[in-house]
PDB file of C-alpha atoms in Angstrom:
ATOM      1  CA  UNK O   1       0.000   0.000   0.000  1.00 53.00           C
ATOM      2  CA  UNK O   2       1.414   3.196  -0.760  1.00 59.00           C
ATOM      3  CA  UNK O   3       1.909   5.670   1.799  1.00 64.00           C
ATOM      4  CA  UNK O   4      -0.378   8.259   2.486  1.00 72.00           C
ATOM      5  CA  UNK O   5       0.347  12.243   1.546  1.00 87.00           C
ATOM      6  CA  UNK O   6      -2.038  13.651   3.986  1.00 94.00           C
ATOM      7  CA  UNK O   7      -0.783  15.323   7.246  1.00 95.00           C
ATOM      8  CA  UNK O   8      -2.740  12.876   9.112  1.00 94.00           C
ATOM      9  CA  UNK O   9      -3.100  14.872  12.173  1.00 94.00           C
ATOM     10  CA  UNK O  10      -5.031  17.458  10.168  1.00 95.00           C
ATOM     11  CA  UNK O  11      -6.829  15.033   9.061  1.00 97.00           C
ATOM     12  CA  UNK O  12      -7.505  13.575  12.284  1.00 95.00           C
ATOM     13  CA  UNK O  13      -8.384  16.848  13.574  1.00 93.00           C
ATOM     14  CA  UNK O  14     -10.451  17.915  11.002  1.00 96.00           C
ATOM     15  CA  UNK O  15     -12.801  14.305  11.370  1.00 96.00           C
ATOM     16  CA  UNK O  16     -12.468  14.715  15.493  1.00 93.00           C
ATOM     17  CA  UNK O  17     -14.465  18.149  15.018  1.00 92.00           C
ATOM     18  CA  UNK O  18     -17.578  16.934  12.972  1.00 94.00           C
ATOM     19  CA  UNK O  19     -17.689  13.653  14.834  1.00 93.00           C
ATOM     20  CA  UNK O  20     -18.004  16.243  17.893  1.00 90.00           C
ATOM     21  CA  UNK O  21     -20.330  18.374  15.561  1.00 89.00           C
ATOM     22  CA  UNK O  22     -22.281  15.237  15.094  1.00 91.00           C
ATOM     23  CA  UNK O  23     -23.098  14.840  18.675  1.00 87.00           C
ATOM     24  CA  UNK O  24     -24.885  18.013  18.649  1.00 86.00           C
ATOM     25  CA  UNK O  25     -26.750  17.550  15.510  1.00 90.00           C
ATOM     26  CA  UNK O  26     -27.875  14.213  16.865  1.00 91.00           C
ATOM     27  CA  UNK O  27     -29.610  16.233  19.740  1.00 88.00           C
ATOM     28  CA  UNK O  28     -30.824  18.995  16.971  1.00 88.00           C
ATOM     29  CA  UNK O  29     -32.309  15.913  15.303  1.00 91.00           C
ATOM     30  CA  UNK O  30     -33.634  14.795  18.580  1.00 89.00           C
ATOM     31  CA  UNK O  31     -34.855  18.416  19.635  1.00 87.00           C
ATOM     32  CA  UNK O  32     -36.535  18.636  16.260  1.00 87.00           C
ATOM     33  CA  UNK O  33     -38.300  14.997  16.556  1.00 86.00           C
ATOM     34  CA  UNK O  34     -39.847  16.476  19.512  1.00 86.00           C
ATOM     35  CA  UNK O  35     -41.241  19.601  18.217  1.00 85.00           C
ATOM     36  CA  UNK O  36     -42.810  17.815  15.371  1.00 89.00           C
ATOM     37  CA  UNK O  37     -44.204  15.118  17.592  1.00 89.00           C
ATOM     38  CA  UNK O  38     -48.008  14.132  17.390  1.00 91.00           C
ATOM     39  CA  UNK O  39     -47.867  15.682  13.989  1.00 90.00           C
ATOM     40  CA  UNK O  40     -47.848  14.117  10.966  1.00 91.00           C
ATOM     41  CA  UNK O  41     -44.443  14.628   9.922  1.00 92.00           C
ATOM     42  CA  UNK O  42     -42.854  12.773  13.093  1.00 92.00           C
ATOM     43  CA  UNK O  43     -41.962  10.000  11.917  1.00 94.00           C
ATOM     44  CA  UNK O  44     -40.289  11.630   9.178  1.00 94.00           C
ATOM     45  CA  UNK O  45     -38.178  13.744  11.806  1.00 93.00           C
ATOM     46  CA  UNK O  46     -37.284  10.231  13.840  1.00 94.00           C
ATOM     47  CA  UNK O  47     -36.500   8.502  10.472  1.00 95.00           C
ATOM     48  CA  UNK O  48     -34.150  11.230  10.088  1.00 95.00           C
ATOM     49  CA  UNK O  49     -33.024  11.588  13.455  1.00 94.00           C
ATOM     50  CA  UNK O  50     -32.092   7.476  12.898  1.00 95.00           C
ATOM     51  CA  UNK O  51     -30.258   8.336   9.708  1.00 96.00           C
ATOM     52  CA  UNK O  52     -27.844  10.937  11.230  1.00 96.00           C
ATOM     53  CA  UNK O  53     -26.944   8.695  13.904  1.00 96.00           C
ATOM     54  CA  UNK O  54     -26.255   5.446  11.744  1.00 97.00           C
ATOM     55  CA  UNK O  55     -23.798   8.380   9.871  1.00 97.00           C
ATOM     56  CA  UNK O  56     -21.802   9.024  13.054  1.00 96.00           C
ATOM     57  CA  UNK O  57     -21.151   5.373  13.407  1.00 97.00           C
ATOM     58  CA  UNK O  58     -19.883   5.179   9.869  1.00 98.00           C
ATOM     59  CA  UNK O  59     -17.815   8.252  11.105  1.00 97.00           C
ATOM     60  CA  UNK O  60     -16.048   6.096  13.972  1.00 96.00           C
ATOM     61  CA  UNK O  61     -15.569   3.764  11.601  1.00 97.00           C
ATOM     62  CA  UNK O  62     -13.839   5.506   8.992  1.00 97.00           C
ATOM     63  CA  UNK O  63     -11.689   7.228  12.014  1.00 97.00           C
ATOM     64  CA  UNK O  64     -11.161   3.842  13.517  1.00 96.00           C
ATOM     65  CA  UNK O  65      -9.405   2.904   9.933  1.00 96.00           C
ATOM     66  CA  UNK O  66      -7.532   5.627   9.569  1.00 96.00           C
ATOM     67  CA  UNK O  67      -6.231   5.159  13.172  1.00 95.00           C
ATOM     68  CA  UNK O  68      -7.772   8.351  14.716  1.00 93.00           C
ATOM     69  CA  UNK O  69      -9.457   8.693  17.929  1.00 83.00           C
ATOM     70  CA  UNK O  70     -11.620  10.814  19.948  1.00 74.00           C
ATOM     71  CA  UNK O  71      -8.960  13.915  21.228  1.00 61.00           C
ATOM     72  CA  UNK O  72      -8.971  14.824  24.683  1.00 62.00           C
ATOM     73  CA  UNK O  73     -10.759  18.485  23.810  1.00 55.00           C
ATOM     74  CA  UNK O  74     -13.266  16.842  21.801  1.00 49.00           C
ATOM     75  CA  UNK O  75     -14.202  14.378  24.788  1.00 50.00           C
ATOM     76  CA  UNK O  76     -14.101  17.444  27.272  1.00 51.00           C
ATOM     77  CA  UNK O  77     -16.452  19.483  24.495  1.00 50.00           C
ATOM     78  CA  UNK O  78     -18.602  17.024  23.766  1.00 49.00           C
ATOM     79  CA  UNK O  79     -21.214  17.255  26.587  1.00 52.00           C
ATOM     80  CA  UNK O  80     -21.098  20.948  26.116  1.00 48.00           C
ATOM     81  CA  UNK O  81     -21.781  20.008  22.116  1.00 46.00           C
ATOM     82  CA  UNK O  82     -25.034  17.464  23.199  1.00 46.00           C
ATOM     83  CA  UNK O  83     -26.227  20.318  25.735  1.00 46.00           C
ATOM     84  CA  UNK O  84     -26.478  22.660  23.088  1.00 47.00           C
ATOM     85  CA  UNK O  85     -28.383  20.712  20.644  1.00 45.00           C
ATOM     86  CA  UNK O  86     -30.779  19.268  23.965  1.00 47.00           C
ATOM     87  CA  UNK O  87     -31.495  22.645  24.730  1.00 45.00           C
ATOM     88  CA  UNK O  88     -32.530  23.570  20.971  1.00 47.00           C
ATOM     89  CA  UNK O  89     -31.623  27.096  21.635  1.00 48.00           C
ATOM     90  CA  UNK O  90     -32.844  27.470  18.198  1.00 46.00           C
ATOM     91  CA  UNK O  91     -36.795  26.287  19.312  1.00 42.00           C
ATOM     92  CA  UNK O  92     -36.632  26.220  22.807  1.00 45.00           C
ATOM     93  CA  UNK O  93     -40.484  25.806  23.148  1.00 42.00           C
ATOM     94  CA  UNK O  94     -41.026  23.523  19.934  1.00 42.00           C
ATOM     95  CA  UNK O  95     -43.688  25.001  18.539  1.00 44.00           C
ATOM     96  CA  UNK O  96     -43.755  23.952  15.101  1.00 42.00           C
ATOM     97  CA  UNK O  97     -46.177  26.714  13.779  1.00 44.00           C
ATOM     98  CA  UNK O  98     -43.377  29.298  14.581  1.00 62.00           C
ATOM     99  CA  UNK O  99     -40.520  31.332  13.148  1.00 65.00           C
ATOM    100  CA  UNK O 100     -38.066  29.901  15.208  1.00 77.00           C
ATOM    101  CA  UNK O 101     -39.144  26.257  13.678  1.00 81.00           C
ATOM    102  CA  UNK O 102     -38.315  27.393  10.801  1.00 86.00           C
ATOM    103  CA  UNK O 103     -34.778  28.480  12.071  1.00 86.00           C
ATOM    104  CA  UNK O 104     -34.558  25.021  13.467  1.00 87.00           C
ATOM    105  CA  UNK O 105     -35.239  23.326   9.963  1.00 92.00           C
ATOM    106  CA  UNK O 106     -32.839  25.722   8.245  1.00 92.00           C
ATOM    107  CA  UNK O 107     -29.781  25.067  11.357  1.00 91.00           C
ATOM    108  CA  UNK O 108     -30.986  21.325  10.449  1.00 94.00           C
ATOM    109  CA  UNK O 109     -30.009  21.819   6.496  1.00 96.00           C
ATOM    110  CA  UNK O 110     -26.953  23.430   7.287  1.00 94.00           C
ATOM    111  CA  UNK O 111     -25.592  21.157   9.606  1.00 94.00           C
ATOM    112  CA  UNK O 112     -26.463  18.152   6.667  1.00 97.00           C
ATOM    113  CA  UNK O 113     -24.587  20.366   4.430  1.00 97.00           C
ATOM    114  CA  UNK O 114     -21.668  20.445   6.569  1.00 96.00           C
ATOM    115  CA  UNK O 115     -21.673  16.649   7.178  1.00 97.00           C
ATOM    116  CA  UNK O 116     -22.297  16.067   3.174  1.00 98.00           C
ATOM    117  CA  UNK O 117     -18.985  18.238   1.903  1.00 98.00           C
ATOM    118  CA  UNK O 118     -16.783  16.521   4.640  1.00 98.00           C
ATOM    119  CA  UNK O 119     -17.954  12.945   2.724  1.00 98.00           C
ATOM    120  CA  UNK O 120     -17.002  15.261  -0.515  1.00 98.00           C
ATOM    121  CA  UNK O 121     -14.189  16.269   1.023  1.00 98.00           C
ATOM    122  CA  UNK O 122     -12.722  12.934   1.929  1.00 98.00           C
ATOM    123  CA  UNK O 123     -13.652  11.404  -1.338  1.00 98.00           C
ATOM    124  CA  UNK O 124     -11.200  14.002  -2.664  1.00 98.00           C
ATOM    125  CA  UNK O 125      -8.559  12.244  -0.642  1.00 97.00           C
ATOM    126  CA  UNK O 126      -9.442   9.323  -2.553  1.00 97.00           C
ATOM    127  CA  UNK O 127      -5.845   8.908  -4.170  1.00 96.00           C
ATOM    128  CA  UNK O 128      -3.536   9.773  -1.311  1.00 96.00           C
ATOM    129  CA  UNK O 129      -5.491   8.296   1.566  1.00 96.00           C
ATOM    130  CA  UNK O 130      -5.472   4.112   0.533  1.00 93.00           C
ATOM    131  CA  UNK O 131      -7.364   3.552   4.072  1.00 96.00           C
ATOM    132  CA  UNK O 132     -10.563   5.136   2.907  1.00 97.00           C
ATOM    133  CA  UNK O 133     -13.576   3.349   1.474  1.00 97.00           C
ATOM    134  CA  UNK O 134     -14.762   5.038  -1.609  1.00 98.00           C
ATOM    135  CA  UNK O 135     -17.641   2.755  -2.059  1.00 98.00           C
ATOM    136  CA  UNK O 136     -18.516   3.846   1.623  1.00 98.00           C
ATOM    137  CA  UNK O 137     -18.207   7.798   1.096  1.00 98.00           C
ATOM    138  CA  UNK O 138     -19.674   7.786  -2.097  1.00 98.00           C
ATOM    139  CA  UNK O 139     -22.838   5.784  -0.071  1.00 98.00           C
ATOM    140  CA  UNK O 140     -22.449   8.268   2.496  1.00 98.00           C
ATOM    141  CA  UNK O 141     -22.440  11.416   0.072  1.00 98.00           C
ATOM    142  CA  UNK O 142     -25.774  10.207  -1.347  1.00 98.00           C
ATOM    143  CA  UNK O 143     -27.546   9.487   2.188  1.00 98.00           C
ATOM    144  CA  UNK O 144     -26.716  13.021   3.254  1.00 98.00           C
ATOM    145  CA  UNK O 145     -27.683  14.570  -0.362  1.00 98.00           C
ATOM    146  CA  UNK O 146     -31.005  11.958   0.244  1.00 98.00           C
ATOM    147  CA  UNK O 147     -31.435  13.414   4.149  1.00 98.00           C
ATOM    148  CA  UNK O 148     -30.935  17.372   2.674  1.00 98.00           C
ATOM    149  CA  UNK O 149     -33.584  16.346   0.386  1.00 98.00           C
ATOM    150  CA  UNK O 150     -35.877  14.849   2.603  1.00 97.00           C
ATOM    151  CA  UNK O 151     -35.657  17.860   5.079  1.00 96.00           C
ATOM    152  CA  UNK O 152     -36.087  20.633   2.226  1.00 97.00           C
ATOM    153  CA  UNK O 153     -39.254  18.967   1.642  1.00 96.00           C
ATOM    154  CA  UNK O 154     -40.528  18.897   5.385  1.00 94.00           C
ATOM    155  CA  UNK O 155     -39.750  22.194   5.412  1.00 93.00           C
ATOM    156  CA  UNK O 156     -41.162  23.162   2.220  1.00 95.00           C
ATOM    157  CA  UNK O 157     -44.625  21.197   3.089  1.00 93.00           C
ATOM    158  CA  UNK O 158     -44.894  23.029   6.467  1.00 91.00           C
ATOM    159  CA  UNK O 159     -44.012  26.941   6.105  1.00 89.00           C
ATOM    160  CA  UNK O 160     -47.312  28.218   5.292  1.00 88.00           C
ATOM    161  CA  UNK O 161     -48.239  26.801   8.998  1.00 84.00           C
ATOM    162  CA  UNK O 162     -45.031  28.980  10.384  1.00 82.00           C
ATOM    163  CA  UNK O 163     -45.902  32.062   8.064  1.00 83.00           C
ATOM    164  CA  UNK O 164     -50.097  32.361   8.185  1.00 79.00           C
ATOM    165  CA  UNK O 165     -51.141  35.351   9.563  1.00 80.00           C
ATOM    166  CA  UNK O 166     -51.297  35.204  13.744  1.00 68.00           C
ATOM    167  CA  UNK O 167     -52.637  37.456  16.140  1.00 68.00           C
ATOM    168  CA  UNK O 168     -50.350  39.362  17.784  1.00 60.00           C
ATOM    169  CA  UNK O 169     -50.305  40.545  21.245  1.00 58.00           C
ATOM    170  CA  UNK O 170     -48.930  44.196  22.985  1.00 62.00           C
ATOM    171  CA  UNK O 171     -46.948  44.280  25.981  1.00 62.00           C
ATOM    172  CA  UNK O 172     -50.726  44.788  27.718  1.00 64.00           C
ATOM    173  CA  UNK O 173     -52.054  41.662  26.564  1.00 60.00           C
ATOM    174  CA  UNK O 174     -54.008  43.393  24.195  1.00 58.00           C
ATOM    175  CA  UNK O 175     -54.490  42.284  20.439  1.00 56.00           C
ATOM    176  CA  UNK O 176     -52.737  43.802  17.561  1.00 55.00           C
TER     177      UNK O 176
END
């Protein structure tokens, strides 16, 4: 096998800080599968939620290959990371007919984005990384293009409940 030509703690580095990324969008996922619940579109949000975390697994996998493990920061971080996506500082009351859901869905996209372009990413590394799977990141560059999809689609089937006109109240509890 030929030797690699990536500086492999930058690499390691750079896959240590989206698998801690992907312990907060796990809870995001989580937070959101709760806002939509008793809705119609929670099982869609779970089925998601399911997806993202069989990802991460693939992502200790691939790590595991390459001979990377957790770092020490990312261990100390990562409870702050899974706080931050419990707390869903982006819905905190999960109402679903609100602006903020719609925040939520768009954090959602852009944290599938992120996870999608480091599978691009290491597919680039194709030809001086011999320890990666291309089979495996090319599967795992279509699930997350699949999951974008899917969640662009929630999101497009349920704005006109965030966006309908709403009565408004004043400071005085009075209607606006």
């Amino acid at each position: 096998m030929a030797p690699s030509t990536i500086d492999q703690d930058t690499l390691h580095r750079y896959l240590d800080r989206h698998l801690l990324g992907s312990e907060s969008g796990l809870d995001h996922f989580k937070a959101a599968h709760g806002t939509w619940a008793g809705t119609a579109f929670e099982e869609r949000f779970e089925s998601l939620h399911q997806q993202v975390k069989a990802d991460q697994e693939d992502l200790k996998k691939i790590m595991a290959a390459l001979g990377c493990s957790p770092r020490p920061i990312g261990k100390l971080l990562a409870p702050v990371a899974r706080l931050a996506g419990k707390a869903n500082p982006f819905n905190p009351l999960r109402q679903h007919t609100q602006a903020a859901a719609q925040v939520q869905l768009d954090v959602l996209t852009g944290l599938l984005n992120a996870k999608l372009r480091m599978w691009q990413t290491l597919l680039l590394m194709l030809p001086h990384e011999q320890r990666l799977d291309r089979a495996l990141l090319q599967d795992l560059s279509r699930r997350a293009d699949s999951q974008i999809k899917q969640l662009v689609a929630l999101s497009d089937e349920t704005w006109a409940d965030r966006f309908a006109p709403q009565e408004h109240h004043d400071g005085d509890g009075h209607s606006r």
